Amino acid sequence: MDRAKKPTAIGITSTPPQPTISLQNNIVQASLPTGESVTVNLYGATVTSWKTADGAEKLWLSDAAVLDGSKPIRGGIPVVFPVFGPPPQNHATTPLPQHGFARNSLWEFLGKSSSESSDRDNSGSDDAVKLDFGLATSNLTPEFRSKWGYEFGLVYSVTLSREGLGTSLQVQNQGKESFEFQVLLHTYFAIEDINSIRVKNLNGKTYIDKVQNASEHTESAPSIAFTSETDRVYKDLDPAVPLVISDNEKDLYSITREGLNDAVVWNPWIEKAKSMGDFSPDEGYKKMVCVEAGAVNGWQALEAGESWEGGQFIRV
Ligand code: BG6
């Protein structure tokens, strides 16, 4: 006989709703009782989806993104480490591919960290969940290990809360010699129409324009608009001043950073979007903008036994 009030889950009625977490086929998914969710692919520890409580997707992911680890994932939040862009000549990173190896290595899921999920609301339910991912020298393919021979450990933390999404990276030097690295959180933000998008709070800042032979400029516009391929590295920012992405004067995203004093602003526009085999649809460039918090101007030097940390927090 059917009971009218049959319990639907393991039921201790006094326990308030908790976040749910699953790991299946190298994909970690977490949701808050209030409806927010995040999906992280262990290939690259790439966040591939972040939804707010209303179910709205906040990250752009290419329809042709390759999710099996055979190439970096086009969209979401790829983690760039230990080099940004094409590696320079005569540097320890020279043999590595563009943007390093973190985004195409298989990370480990280290589990949910309880320390940060103690942020409780009045109902007593957890209103944040922090997922930790690890990548160390021992996780690298022999090819990557031979190309960058340092002993390192990375811990990448993805914190989902009602207020937004935080992603932060700890870099540990576990070896006996110092190494240099760069870091970038290559966030692809989902937007409605690139034509009405502006990026604010970069006025007066120095940037390297990668579409103008890496020439240096000072930003004179009160906000950045997009009318062609845009690929700029803004330097020496105050990480506490949020970078704000707005659409028709309405603020969509606000990004604060810690330890990440540079920011890349990127949109491939028409031709470059078409030329990337894993960028789909072609018109997708209208639906995304990358505002990438990083430490990419020069190098971070890490002595043996030391660690470094940097991260971003994105509010909607
Ligand atoms: C940006 C770079 O961070 O990433 C661009 O500034 C680059 O120059 C873009 O084109 C995408 O890189 P990739 O390797 O993912 O195609």
PDB file of N, CA and C in Angstrom, residues 44-48 59-60 75-79 156 165 167 185-188 312 314:
ATOM      1  N   GLY A  44      41.530  19.028 -16.519  1.00  0.00           N
ATOM      2  CA  GLY A  44      41.825  20.437 -16.305  1.00  0.00           C
ATOM      3  C   GLY A  44      41.199  21.017 -15.051  1.00  0.00           C
ATOM      4  N   ALA A  45      40.464  20.218 -14.289  1.00  0.00           N
ATOM      5  CA  ALA A  45      39.631  20.756 -13.189  1.00  0.00           C
ATOM      6  C   ALA A  45      38.849  21.950 -13.737  1.00  0.00           C
ATOM      7  N   THR A  46      38.350  21.771 -14.946  1.00  0.00           N
ATOM      8  CA  THR A  46      37.666  22.865 -15.641  1.00  0.00           C
ATOM      9  C   THR A  46      36.218  22.957 -15.173  1.00  0.00           C
ATOM     10  N   VAL A  47      35.853  24.108 -14.621  1.00  0.00           N
ATOM     11  CA  VAL A  47      34.442  24.346 -14.300  1.00  0.00           C
ATOM     12  C   VAL A  47      33.738  24.512 -15.642  1.00  0.00           C
ATOM     13  N   THR A  48      32.788  23.642 -15.942  1.00  0.00           N
ATOM     14  CA  THR A  48      32.129  23.718 -17.255  1.00  0.00           C
ATOM     15  C   THR A  48      30.719  24.306 -17.162  1.00  0.00           C
ATOM     16  N   LEU A  59      28.248  30.482 -17.427  1.00  0.00           N
ATOM     17  CA  LEU A  59      29.502  30.267 -18.160  1.00  0.00           C
ATOM     18  C   LEU A  59      29.182  29.813 -19.575  1.00  0.00           C
ATOM     19  N   TRP A  60      29.997  30.278 -20.517  1.00  0.00           N
ATOM     20  CA  TRP A  60      29.825  29.854 -21.910  1.00  0.00           C
ATOM     21  C   TRP A  60      30.675  28.614 -22.151  1.00  0.00           C
ATOM     22  N   GLY A  75      35.837  26.652 -23.121  1.00  0.00           N
ATOM     23  CA  GLY A  75      34.730  27.276 -22.396  1.00  0.00           C
ATOM     24  C   GLY A  75      34.829  26.976 -20.916  1.00  0.00           C
ATOM     25  N   GLY A  76      33.894  27.528 -20.152  1.00  0.00           N
ATOM     26  CA  GLY A  76      33.939  27.336 -18.705  1.00  0.00           C
ATOM     27  C   GLY A  76      35.079  28.139 -18.090  1.00  0.00           C
ATOM     28  N   ILE A  77      35.821  27.488 -17.181  1.00  0.00           N
ATOM     29  CA  ILE A  77      36.974  28.160 -16.568  1.00  0.00           C
ATOM     30  C   ILE A  77      38.196  27.241 -16.652  1.00  0.00           C
ATOM     31  N   PRO A  78      38.899  27.229 -17.788  1.00  0.00           N
ATOM     32  CA  PRO A  78      40.160  26.489 -17.825  1.00  0.00           C
ATOM     33  C   PRO A  78      41.195  27.152 -16.901  1.00  0.00           C
ATOM     34  N   VAL A  79      42.024  26.323 -16.270  1.00  0.00           N
ATOM     35  CA  VAL A  79      43.096  26.833 -15.402  1.00  0.00           C
ATOM     36  C   VAL A  79      44.398  26.841 -16.199  1.00  0.00           C
ATOM     37  N   TYR A 156      43.255  23.292  -6.230  1.00  0.00           N
ATOM     38  CA  TYR A 156      42.311  24.247  -6.832  1.00  0.00           C
ATOM     39  C   TYR A 156      40.983  24.090  -6.093  1.00  0.00           C
ATOM     40  N   LEU A 165      30.485  32.533  -7.207  1.00  0.00           N
ATOM     41  CA  LEU A 165      31.398  31.412  -7.396  1.00  0.00           C
ATOM     42  C   LEU A 165      32.826  31.892  -7.130  1.00  0.00           C
ATOM     43  N   THR A 167      36.907  30.731  -7.223  1.00  0.00           N
ATOM     44  CA  THR A 167      37.871  29.706  -7.638  1.00  0.00           C
ATOM     45  C   THR A 167      39.259  30.208  -7.231  1.00  0.00           C
ATOM     46  N   LEU A 185      42.999  32.346 -14.593  1.00  0.00           N
ATOM     47  CA  LEU A 185      41.694  31.682 -14.518  1.00  0.00           C
ATOM     48  C   LEU A 185      40.892  32.197 -15.723  1.00  0.00           C
ATOM     49  N   HIS A 186      40.858  31.359 -16.747  1.00  0.00           N
ATOM     50  CA  HIS A 186      40.443  31.778 -18.096  1.00  0.00           C
ATOM     51  C   HIS A 186      38.918  31.699 -18.238  1.00  0.00           C
ATOM     52  N   THR A 187      38.211  32.581 -17.520  1.00  0.00           N
ATOM     53  CA  THR A 187      36.755  32.446 -17.425  1.00  0.00           C
ATOM     54  C   THR A 187      36.029  32.943 -18.678  1.00  0.00           C
ATOM     55  N   TYR A 188      35.211  32.048 -19.236  1.00  0.00           N
ATOM     56  CA  TYR A 188      34.343  32.390 -20.367  1.00  0.00           C
ATOM     57  C   TYR A 188      32.963  32.736 -19.791  1.00  0.00           C
ATOM     58  N   GLN A 312      39.833  34.169  -7.460  1.00  0.00           N
ATOM     59  CA  GLN A 312      38.825  35.173  -7.842  1.00  0.00           C
ATOM     60  C   GLN A 312      37.491  34.818  -7.194  1.00  0.00           C
ATOM     61  N   ILE A 314      33.413  35.623  -8.137  1.00  0.00           N
ATOM     62  CA  ILE A 314      32.519  36.217  -9.137  1.00  0.00           C
ATOM     63  C   ILE A 314      31.126  36.364  -8.523  1.00  0.00           C
TER      64      ILE A 314
END
